[in-house]
PDB file of C-alpha atoms in Angstrom:
ATOM      1  CA  MET X   1     -17.314  25.717  -6.887  1.00  0.00           C
ATOM      2  CA  ARG X   2     -14.189  26.090  -8.985  1.00  0.00           C
ATOM      3  CA  ILE X   3     -12.078  23.452  -6.982  1.00  0.00           C
ATOM      4  CA  ARG X   4     -14.724  21.237  -6.477  1.00  0.00           C
ATOM      5  CA  ALA X   5     -16.079  21.313 -10.547  1.00  0.00           C
ATOM      6  CA  THR X   6     -12.100  20.779 -11.254  1.00  0.00           C
ATOM      7  CA  VAL X   7     -11.014  17.906  -8.956  1.00  0.00           C
ATOM      8  CA  ALA X   8     -14.458  16.475 -10.186  1.00  0.00           C
ATOM      9  CA  ALA X   9     -14.005  16.841 -14.025  1.00  0.00           C
ATOM     10  CA  VAL X  10     -10.367  15.033 -13.102  1.00  0.00           C
ATOM     11  CA  SER X  11     -11.836  12.394 -11.387  1.00  0.00           C
ATOM     12  CA  GLY X  12     -14.852  12.051 -13.233  1.00  0.00           C
ATOM     13  CA  ALA X  13     -13.004  12.066 -16.683  1.00  0.00           C
ATOM     14  CA  LEU X  14     -10.669   9.619 -16.051  1.00  0.00           C
ATOM     15  CA  ALA X  15     -12.180   7.118 -13.460  1.00  0.00           C
ATOM     16  CA  LEU X  16     -12.677   3.773 -15.231  1.00  0.00           C
ATOM     17  CA  SER X  17     -14.431   1.935 -12.252  1.00  0.00           C
ATOM     18  CA  ALA X  18     -12.256   2.118  -9.091  1.00  0.00           C
ATOM     19  CA  LEU X  19      -8.646   1.575 -10.986  1.00  0.00           C
ATOM     20  CA  VAL X  20      -8.008   4.335 -13.752  1.00  0.00           C
ATOM     21  CA  ALA X  21      -6.261   3.674 -17.156  1.00  0.00           C
ATOM     22  CA  PRO X  22      -3.288   5.425 -18.034  1.00  0.00           C
ATOM     23  CA  ALA X  23      -4.659   8.811 -19.020  1.00  0.00           C
ATOM     24  CA  ALA X  24      -3.294   8.872 -22.639  1.00  0.00           C
ATOM     25  CA  GLN X  25      -5.010   5.716 -23.783  1.00  0.00           C
ATOM     26  CA  ALA X  26      -8.306   5.775 -21.805  1.00  0.00           C
ATOM     27  CA  ALA X  27      -9.145   9.056 -21.317  1.00  0.00           C
ATOM     28  CA  GLY X  28     -10.080  10.593 -24.851  1.00  0.00           C
ATOM     29  CA  PRO X  29     -10.649  13.616 -26.270  1.00  0.00           C
ATOM     30  CA  ASP X  30     -12.930  15.255 -23.899  1.00  0.00           C
ATOM     31  CA  VAL X  31     -10.813  14.865 -21.041  1.00  0.00           C
ATOM     32  CA  PRO X  32     -10.135  18.314 -19.221  1.00  0.00           C
ATOM     33  CA  ALA X  33      -6.634  19.650 -19.414  1.00  0.00           C
ATOM     34  CA  LEU X  34      -4.959  18.346 -15.870  1.00  0.00           C
ATOM     35  CA  PRO X  35      -4.083  21.390 -13.420  1.00  0.00           C
ATOM     36  CA  LYS X  36      -0.832  22.320 -12.969  1.00  0.00           C
ATOM     37  CA  ASN X  37       0.698  23.835  -9.672  1.00  0.00           C
ATOM     38  CA  ALA X  38      -1.532  26.711  -9.215  1.00  0.00           C
ATOM     39  CA  GLN X  39      -2.625  29.417  -6.497  1.00  0.00           C
ATOM     40  CA  LYS X  40      -4.893  32.024  -6.209  1.00  0.00           C
ATOM     41  CA  GLY X  41      -5.418  34.092  -2.903  1.00  0.00           C
ATOM     42  CA  ASP X  42      -4.630  33.108   0.634  1.00  0.00           C
ATOM     43  CA  THR X  43      -5.643  29.673   0.029  1.00  0.00           C
ATOM     44  CA  LYS X  44      -2.928  27.007   1.587  1.00  0.00           C
ATOM     45  CA  ILE X  45      -2.823  23.452   1.865  1.00  0.00           C
ATOM     46  CA  THR X  46      -1.515  22.491   5.607  1.00  0.00           C
ATOM     47  CA  LYS X  47      -1.309  18.854   5.496  1.00  0.00           C
ATOM     48  CA  ALA X  48      -2.437  15.653   3.203  1.00  0.00           C
ATOM     49  CA  VAL X  49      -2.831  12.265   4.432  1.00  0.00           C
ATOM     50  CA  VAL X  50      -2.931   8.937   1.937  1.00  0.00           C
ATOM     51  CA  ASN X  51      -4.509   6.406   3.849  1.00  0.00           C
ATOM     52  CA  GLY X  52      -3.709   7.176   7.253  1.00  0.00           C
ATOM     53  CA  GLY X  53      -0.108   7.404   6.645  1.00  0.00           C
ATOM     54  CA  LYS X  54       0.285   3.748   6.267  1.00  0.00           C
ATOM     55  CA  ASP X  55       1.137   1.686   2.886  1.00  0.00           C
ATOM     56  CA  ILE X  56      -1.963   0.303   1.049  1.00  0.00           C
ATOM     57  CA  VAL X  57      -1.828  -3.337   0.634  1.00  0.00           C
ATOM     58  CA  VAL X  58      -4.170  -5.250  -1.694  1.00  0.00           C
ATOM     59  CA  GLY X  59      -5.077  -8.891  -1.988  1.00  0.00           C
ATOM     60  CA  THR X  60      -6.003 -10.773  -4.892  1.00  0.00           C
ATOM     61  CA  THR X  61     -10.399 -10.625  -4.727  1.00  0.00           C
ATOM     62  CA  ALA X  62     -11.461  -8.120  -2.065  1.00  0.00           C
ATOM     63  CA  LYS X  63     -11.406  -4.497  -2.848  1.00  0.00           C
ATOM     64  CA  LYS X  64      -9.550  -1.835  -1.161  1.00  0.00           C
ATOM     65  CA  LYS X  65     -10.615   1.079   0.207  1.00  0.00           C
ATOM     66  CA  PHE X  66      -8.536   3.955   1.143  1.00  0.00           C
ATOM     67  CA  THR X  67      -8.644   7.703   1.972  1.00  0.00           C
ATOM     68  CA  ILE X  68      -7.049  10.776   0.947  1.00  0.00           C
ATOM     69  CA  ALA X  69      -7.324  13.907   3.481  1.00  0.00           C
ATOM     70  CA  VAL X  70      -6.455  17.730   2.746  1.00  0.00           C
ATOM     71  CA  THR X  71      -6.526  19.985   5.576  1.00  0.00           C
ATOM     72  CA  ALA X  72      -6.672  23.629   4.418  1.00  0.00           C
ATOM     73  CA  THR X  73      -7.245  26.960   5.342  1.00  0.00           C
ATOM     74  CA  ASP X  74      -8.364  30.229   4.032  1.00  0.00           C
ATOM     75  CA  ALA X  75      -9.094  33.403   5.497  1.00  0.00           C
ATOM     76  CA  LYS X  76     -13.155  32.984   4.095  1.00  0.00           C
ATOM     77  CA  GLY X  77     -13.397  29.167   5.256  1.00  0.00           C
ATOM     78  CA  ILE X  78     -12.615  26.434   3.154  1.00  0.00           C
ATOM     79  CA  ALA X  79     -15.840  25.475   0.818  1.00  0.00           C
ATOM     80  CA  GLY X  80     -13.839  22.080  -0.908  1.00  0.00           C
ATOM     81  CA  GLY X  81     -10.954  19.881  -1.755  1.00  0.00           C
ATOM     82  CA  GLY X  82      -9.309  16.868  -2.221  1.00  0.00           C
ATOM     83  CA  GLY X  83      -6.970  14.659  -4.734  1.00  0.00           C
ATOM     84  CA  LEU X  84      -6.097  11.584  -6.138  1.00  0.00           C
ATOM     85  CA  LEU X  85      -2.565   9.509  -6.598  1.00  0.00           C
ATOM     86  CA  TRP X  86      -0.621   9.629  -9.912  1.00  0.00           C
ATOM     87  CA  HIS X  87       2.651   7.889 -11.394  1.00  0.00           C
ATOM     88  CA  GLY X  88       4.635   9.409 -14.270  1.00  0.00           C
ATOM     89  CA  ARG X  89       7.369  11.196 -15.351  1.00  0.00           C
ATOM     90  CA  LYS X  90       5.629  14.605 -14.968  1.00  0.00           C
ATOM     91  CA  PHE X  91       1.914  15.457 -14.444  1.00  0.00           C
ATOM     92  CA  ASP X  92       0.496  16.428 -17.887  1.00  0.00           C
ATOM     93  CA  ASP X  93      -2.205  13.943 -19.574  1.00  0.00           C
ATOM     94  CA  GLN X  94       0.825  12.864 -21.925  1.00  0.00           C
ATOM     95  CA  ASN X  95       2.996  11.514 -19.410  1.00  0.00           C
ATOM     96  CA  LEU X  96       1.143  10.073 -16.333  1.00  0.00           C
ATOM     97  CA  SER X  97       1.483   6.187 -16.263  1.00  0.00           C
ATOM     98  CA  GLY X  98      -1.330   5.662 -14.071  1.00  0.00           C
ATOM     99  CA  VAL X  99      -3.737   7.124 -12.014  1.00  0.00           C
ATOM    100  CA  LEU X 100      -6.023   5.954  -8.946  1.00  0.00           C
ATOM    101  CA  ALA X 101      -9.026   8.784  -8.806  1.00  0.00           C
ATOM    102  CA  PRO X 102     -12.046   8.833  -6.197  1.00  0.00           C
ATOM    103  CA  THR X 103     -15.206   8.254  -7.639  1.00  0.00           C
ATOM    104  CA  ALA X 104     -17.387  10.344  -5.210  1.00  0.00           C
ATOM    105  CA  ASP X 105     -17.364  13.650  -4.229  1.00  0.00           C
ATOM    106  CA  GLU X 106     -15.140  14.647  -1.006  1.00  0.00           C
ATOM    107  CA  LYS X 107     -16.611  15.121   2.378  1.00  0.00           C
ATOM    108  CA  CYS X 108     -15.422  17.992   4.659  1.00  0.00           C
ATOM    109  CA  LYS X 109     -15.143  18.719   8.411  1.00  0.00           C
ATOM    110  CA  LYS X 110     -14.852  22.542   9.525  1.00  0.00           C
ATOM    111  CA  LEU X 111     -12.138  22.649  12.258  1.00  0.00           C
ATOM    112  CA  SER X 112     -12.383  26.396  12.513  1.00  0.00           C
ATOM    113  CA  ALA X 113     -14.417  29.529  10.914  1.00  0.00           C
ATOM    114  CA  THR X 114     -11.070  29.394   8.377  1.00  0.00           C
ATOM    115  CA  SER X 115      -9.766  25.510   8.199  1.00  0.00           C
ATOM    116  CA  ALA X 116     -10.938  22.331   7.010  1.00  0.00           C
ATOM    117  CA  THR X 117     -10.142  18.999   6.137  1.00  0.00           C
ATOM    118  CA  CYS X 118     -11.492  17.251   3.103  1.00  0.00           C
ATOM    119  CA  THR X 119     -11.750  13.930   2.484  1.00  0.00           C
ATOM    120  CA  VAL X 120     -12.145  11.661  -0.819  1.00  0.00           C
ATOM    121  CA  THR X 121     -12.299   7.891  -1.069  1.00  0.00           C
ATOM    122  CA  ILE X 122     -10.514   5.855  -3.785  1.00  0.00           C
ATOM    123  CA  THR X 123     -11.008   1.896  -4.240  1.00  0.00           C
ATOM    124  CA  VAL X 124      -8.540  -0.375  -5.563  1.00  0.00           C
ATOM    125  CA  ASN X 125     -10.077  -3.343  -7.017  1.00  0.00           C
ATOM    126  CA  PRO X 126      -7.066  -5.975  -7.640  1.00  0.00           C
ATOM    127  CA  LYS X 127      -9.660  -8.142 -10.284  1.00  0.00           C
ATOM    128  CA  ALA X 128      -9.745  -4.843 -12.288  1.00  0.00           C
ATOM    129  CA  SER X 129      -6.405  -3.430 -12.792  1.00  0.00           C
ATOM    130  CA  TRP X 130      -5.239  -1.915 -15.654  1.00  0.00           C
ATOM    131  CA  ASP X 131      -1.317  -2.620 -14.711  1.00  0.00           C
ATOM    132  CA  LYS X 132      -1.768  -5.729 -12.464  1.00  0.00           C
ATOM    133  CA  ASN X 133       1.451  -6.611 -10.542  1.00  0.00           C
ATOM    134  CA  GLY X 134       2.850  -3.415 -12.315  1.00  0.00           C
ATOM    135  CA  LEU X 135       0.798  -1.327  -9.707  1.00  0.00           C
ATOM    136  CA  ALA X 136       2.938  -2.398  -7.055  1.00  0.00           C
ATOM    137  CA  ASN X 137       6.209  -1.262  -8.767  1.00  0.00           C
ATOM    138  CA  HIS X 138       5.366   2.521  -9.262  1.00  0.00           C
ATOM    139  CA  MET X 139       7.560   3.240  -6.777  1.00  0.00           C
ATOM    140  CA  ALA X 140      10.570   2.440  -8.803  1.00  0.00           C
ATOM    141  CA  GLY X 141       9.961   6.095 -10.551  1.00  0.00           C
ATOM    142  CA  GLY X 142       9.794   8.142  -7.318  1.00  0.00           C
ATOM    143  CA  GLY X 143       6.520   6.670  -6.096  1.00  0.00           C
ATOM    144  CA  TRP X 144       3.196   7.560  -6.456  1.00  0.00           C
ATOM    145  CA  LYS X 145       2.785  11.089  -5.665  1.00  0.00           C
ATOM    146  CA  LEU X 146      -0.221  12.984  -4.634  1.00  0.00           C
ATOM    147  CA  PHE X 147      -2.099  15.553  -6.328  1.00  0.00           C
ATOM    148  CA  ALA X 148      -3.800  17.902  -3.802  1.00  0.00           C
ATOM    149  CA  ALA X 149      -6.268  20.702  -4.274  1.00  0.00           C
ATOM    150  CA  ALA X 150      -8.427  23.034  -2.195  1.00  0.00           C
ATOM    151  CA  GLY X 151     -10.635  25.884  -2.857  1.00  0.00           C
ATOM    152  CA  GLY X 152     -12.061  28.601  -0.435  1.00  0.00           C
ATOM    153  CA  LYS X 153     -15.486  30.134   0.177  1.00  0.00           C
ATOM    154  CA  ASP X 154     -14.121  33.337  -1.980  1.00  0.00           C
ATOM    155  CA  ASP X 155     -13.130  31.157  -4.975  1.00  0.00           C
ATOM    156  CA  ASP X 156      -9.483  31.392  -3.949  1.00  0.00           C
ATOM    157  CA  TYR X 157      -7.459  28.125  -4.392  1.00  0.00           C
ATOM    158  CA  VAL X 158      -4.530  26.030  -4.680  1.00  0.00           C
ATOM    159  CA  PHE X 159      -3.545  23.000  -6.316  1.00  0.00           C
ATOM    160  CA  ARG X 160      -0.341  21.085  -5.735  1.00  0.00           C
ATOM    161  CA  THR X 161       0.539  18.197  -7.937  1.00  0.00           C
ATOM    162  CA  ALA X 162       3.025  16.133  -6.594  1.00  0.00           C
ATOM    163  CA  TYR X 163       3.024  15.926  -3.215  1.00  0.00           C
ATOM    164  CA  LYS X 164       5.620  12.901  -1.966  1.00  0.00           C
ATOM    165  CA  THR X 165       3.362  10.329  -0.151  1.00  0.00           C
ATOM    166  CA  GLY X 166       5.913   7.792   1.075  1.00  0.00           C
ATOM    167  CA  ILE X 167       3.180   5.449   0.635  1.00  0.00           C
ATOM    168  CA  HIS X 168       3.278   2.395  -1.506  1.00  0.00           C
ATOM    169  CA  LEU X 169       0.908   0.202  -2.771  1.00  0.00           C
ATOM    170  CA  LYS X 170       1.902  -3.387  -1.810  1.00  0.00           C
ATOM    171  CA  ARG X 171       0.673  -6.871  -2.772  1.00  0.00           C
ATOM    172  CA  ALA X 172      -0.259  -8.569   0.230  1.00  0.00           C
ATOM    173  CA  ALA X 173       1.719 -11.580   1.694  1.00  0.00           C
ATOM    174  CA  ARG X 174       1.331 -14.499   3.363  1.00  0.00           C
ATOM    175  CA  LEU X 175       3.354 -16.281   5.529  1.00  0.00           C
ATOM    176  CA  THR X 176       3.494 -20.047   7.283  1.00  0.00           C
ATOM    177  CA  VAL X 177       5.340 -22.198   9.780  1.00  0.00           C
ATOM    178  CA  ASN X 178       5.549 -25.869  10.810  1.00  0.00           C
ATOM    179  CA  ALA X 179       7.979 -27.592  12.838  1.00  0.00           C
ATOM    180  CA  SER X 180       8.085 -31.059  13.161  1.00  0.00           C
ATOM    181  CA  PRO X 181       8.688 -33.947  14.655  1.00  0.00           C
ATOM    182  CA  GLU X 182       6.291 -33.115  17.535  1.00  0.00           C
ATOM    183  CA  PRO X 183       7.166 -34.539  19.935  1.00  0.00           C
ATOM    184  CA  VAL X 184      10.807 -34.689  19.930  1.00  0.00           C
ATOM    185  CA  ARG X 185      13.607 -35.870  21.960  1.00  0.00           C
ATOM    186  CA  LYS X 186      15.961 -33.006  23.289  1.00  0.00           C
ATOM    187  CA  GLY X 187      19.063 -33.167  20.993  1.00  0.00           C
ATOM    188  CA  ARG X 188      17.119 -34.416  17.911  1.00  0.00           C
ATOM    189  CA  THR X 189      16.646 -32.447  14.659  1.00  0.00           C
ATOM    190  CA  ILE X 190      13.541 -30.657  14.200  1.00  0.00           C
ATOM    191  CA  THR X 191      12.552 -29.777  10.593  1.00  0.00           C
ATOM    192  CA  VAL X 192      11.243 -25.653  10.444  1.00  0.00           C
ATOM    193  CA  ALA X 193       9.232 -25.347   7.254  1.00  0.00           C
ATOM    194  CA  GLY X 194       7.059 -22.863   5.563  1.00  0.00           C
ATOM    195  CA  ALA X 195       5.976 -20.522   2.535  1.00  0.00           C
ATOM    196  CA  LEU X 196       6.300 -17.321   1.739  1.00  0.00           C
ATOM    197  CA  THR X 197       3.614 -16.274  -0.540  1.00  0.00           C
ATOM    198  CA  ARG X 198       2.410 -13.190  -2.280  1.00  0.00           C
ATOM    199  CA  ALA X 199      -0.818 -11.949  -4.248  1.00  0.00           C
ATOM    200  CA  ASN X 200      -0.250 -12.030  -7.980  1.00  0.00           C
ATOM    201  CA  TRP X 201      -2.689  -9.599  -9.286  1.00  0.00           C
ATOM    202  CA  ASP X 202      -2.150 -10.767 -12.925  1.00  0.00           C
ATOM    203  CA  THR X 203      -3.386 -14.262 -11.813  1.00  0.00           C
ATOM    204  CA  GLY X 204      -5.545 -13.771  -8.989  1.00  0.00           C
ATOM    205  CA  ARG X 205      -3.916 -16.232  -7.031  1.00  0.00           C
ATOM    206  CA  TYR X 206      -1.301 -16.395  -4.213  1.00  0.00           C
ATOM    207  CA  ALA X 207       2.099 -17.477  -5.751  1.00  0.00           C
ATOM    208  CA  GLY X 208       5.460 -17.873  -4.012  1.00  0.00           C
ATOM    209  CA  TYR X 209       7.775 -15.166  -3.294  1.00  0.00           C
ATOM    210  CA  THR X 210      11.021 -16.413  -4.468  1.00  0.00           C
ATOM    211  CA  GLN X 211      14.654 -15.678  -3.142  1.00  0.00           C
ATOM    212  CA  GLN X 212      13.591 -13.739  -0.058  1.00  0.00           C
ATOM    213  CA  SER X 213      15.131 -13.532   3.133  1.00  0.00           C
ATOM    214  CA  VAL X 214      13.246 -14.761   6.105  1.00  0.00           C
ATOM    215  CA  LYS X 215      13.982 -14.732   9.857  1.00  0.00           C
ATOM    216  CA  LEU X 216      13.251 -18.003  11.832  1.00  0.00           C
ATOM    217  CA  GLN X 217      12.565 -16.992  15.626  1.00  0.00           C
ATOM    218  CA  PHE X 218      12.142 -18.995  18.885  1.00  0.00           C
ATOM    219  CA  LYS X 219      10.477 -18.295  21.848  1.00  0.00           C
ATOM    220  CA  LYS X 220      11.247 -20.536  25.167  1.00  0.00           C
ATOM    221  CA  LYS X 221       8.542 -21.693  26.969  1.00  0.00           C
ATOM    222  CA  GLY X 222       7.600 -19.030  29.977  1.00  0.00           C
ATOM    223  CA  ALA X 223       9.665 -16.481  28.065  1.00  0.00           C
ATOM    224  CA  SER X 224       7.878 -13.092  26.810  1.00  0.00           C
ATOM    225  CA  ALA X 225      10.060 -12.578  23.372  1.00  0.00           C
ATOM    226  CA  TYR X 226      11.527 -14.245  20.537  1.00  0.00           C
ATOM    227  CA  THR X 227      15.097 -14.506  19.419  1.00  0.00           C
ATOM    228  CA  THR X 228      16.156 -15.079  16.137  1.00  0.00           C
ATOM    229  CA  VAL X 229      17.795 -18.363  15.452  1.00  0.00           C
ATOM    230  CA  LYS X 230      18.883 -18.160  11.629  1.00  0.00           C
ATOM    231  CA  THR X 231      18.066 -16.418   8.407  1.00  0.00           C
ATOM    232  CA  VAL X 232      16.416 -18.475   5.874  1.00  0.00           C
ATOM    233  CA  LYS X 233      15.950 -17.509   2.327  1.00  0.00           C
ATOM    234  CA  SER X 234      12.613 -18.658   0.314  1.00  0.00           C
ATOM    235  CA  ASP X 235      13.428 -21.210  -2.490  1.00  0.00           C
ATOM    236  CA  ALA X 236      12.139 -21.159  -6.422  1.00  0.00           C
ATOM    237  CA  LYS X 237       8.609 -21.542  -5.094  1.00  0.00           C
ATOM    238  CA  GLY X 238       8.625 -19.655  -2.390  1.00  0.00           C
ATOM    239  CA  ASN X 239       9.210 -22.306   0.199  1.00  0.00           C
ATOM    240  CA  LEU X 240      10.789 -22.284   3.565  1.00  0.00           C
ATOM    241  CA  LYS X 241      12.847 -25.049   5.188  1.00  0.00           C
ATOM    242  CA  THR X 242      15.724 -25.269   8.036  1.00  0.00           C
ATOM    243  CA  THR X 243      16.587 -27.651  10.679  1.00  0.00           C
ATOM    244  CA  VAL X 244      17.683 -27.151  14.221  1.00  0.00           C
ATOM    245  CA  LYS X 245      18.637 -28.864  17.511  1.00  0.00           C
ATOM    246  CA  ALA X 246      15.472 -29.566  20.061  1.00  0.00           C
ATOM    247  CA  SER X 247      16.819 -27.908  23.402  1.00  0.00           C
ATOM    248  CA  ALA X 248      13.581 -26.768  25.038  1.00  0.00           C
ATOM    249  CA  ASP X 249      10.169 -26.566  24.812  1.00  0.00           C
ATOM    250  CA  GLY X 250       8.931 -23.390  23.132  1.00  0.00           C
ATOM    251  CA  THR X 251       7.472 -21.940  19.372  1.00  0.00           C
ATOM    252  CA  PHE X 252       8.881 -21.340  16.215  1.00  0.00           C
ATOM    253  CA  ARG X 253       7.930 -18.296  13.835  1.00  0.00           C
ATOM    254  CA  TYR X 254       8.841 -16.771  10.966  1.00  0.00           C
ATOM    255  CA  VAL X 255       9.309 -13.085   9.997  1.00  0.00           C
ATOM    256  CA  PHE X 256       9.497 -11.400   6.656  1.00  0.00           C
ATOM    257  CA  ALA X 257      10.853  -7.554   6.890  1.00  0.00           C
ATOM    258  CA  GLY X 258       8.929  -6.887   3.557  1.00  0.00           C
ATOM    259  CA  THR X 259      10.397  -4.989   0.581  1.00  0.00           C
ATOM    260  CA  SER X 260       9.404  -2.212  -1.646  1.00  0.00           C
ATOM    261  CA  THR X 261       6.774  -3.993  -3.177  1.00  0.00           C
ATOM    262  CA  THR X 262       5.204  -6.486  -0.580  1.00  0.00           C
ATOM    263  CA  PRO X 263       4.799  -5.872   3.315  1.00  0.00           C
ATOM    264  CA  ALA X 264       6.153  -7.529   6.271  1.00  0.00           C
ATOM    265  CA  VAL X 265       4.557 -10.389   7.725  1.00  0.00           C
ATOM    266  CA  THR X 266       4.303 -13.010  10.545  1.00  0.00           C
ATOM    267  CA  SER X 267       3.492 -16.146  10.400  1.00  0.00           C
ATOM    268  CA  ALA X 268       1.423 -17.623  13.722  1.00  0.00           C
ATOM    269  CA  GLY X 269       3.789 -19.848  16.104  1.00  0.00           C
ATOM    270  CA  ASP X 270       4.202 -23.177  15.781  1.00  0.00           C
ATOM    271  CA  ALA X 271       4.499 -24.980  19.361  1.00  0.00           C
ATOM    272  CA  ILE X 272       7.137 -27.826  19.485  1.00  0.00           C
ATOM    273  CA  ASP X 273       7.124 -30.291  22.737  1.00  0.00           C
ATOM    274  CA  VAL X 274      10.366 -31.368  23.594  1.00  0.00           C
ATOM    275  CA  ARG X 275      11.034 -34.438  25.633  1.00  0.00           C
TER     276      ARG X 275
END
């Protein structure tokens, strides 16, 4: 059918393994013209969801799979659909700065005689990135956009090139904490150290995330919730270090709220024994 052939052509022509190179550089002369906003007949897209509505977080080694689910309606029923993520000034093969495309056919679940949800899977491979850390920076120009498409059993179809997903592709983060000395006498100084690091896709390792504000929190023994003690800024290597007075048994932790390129992360708790 037409929509399946179109989506497959775009995906197949542009896909280089799981990550796709910039269309203008990697596509070559045989790439078909990318479809613009278009509609024939009564086919409508009613909903499109990327990664279940959550940000896509990728580490340094493991491949990350996520889905694009497109729900559509047509009086004669839905025959197929799917989508891909793209970034650029506008949707054409000379202006795309990045594409994340599916590498397999869609799977459609019939919801009724006139509607269905079609899902495609995309894999992000941090070891095969064409843009490395730049992948996490593409939200600066409006973010990753969704090209969504669906087709009816009567050959009606709809293309939508610029759904705003609200989804960011982020570099995974790690956060540690260590409170010492332990045990400690009441009133003495406790040093709470730690480190905030995030995935560096250029090097394949985790590296310090510098000059970031991180909250130090404390939960008194027997309490049900943490309270914020102070805010600490990571140094030039991502390290964290501050001091507090020992007051009672309890647990310290660091909490990072996240940024547009890096997700929120909370360290494990480190218990302190005050005598």
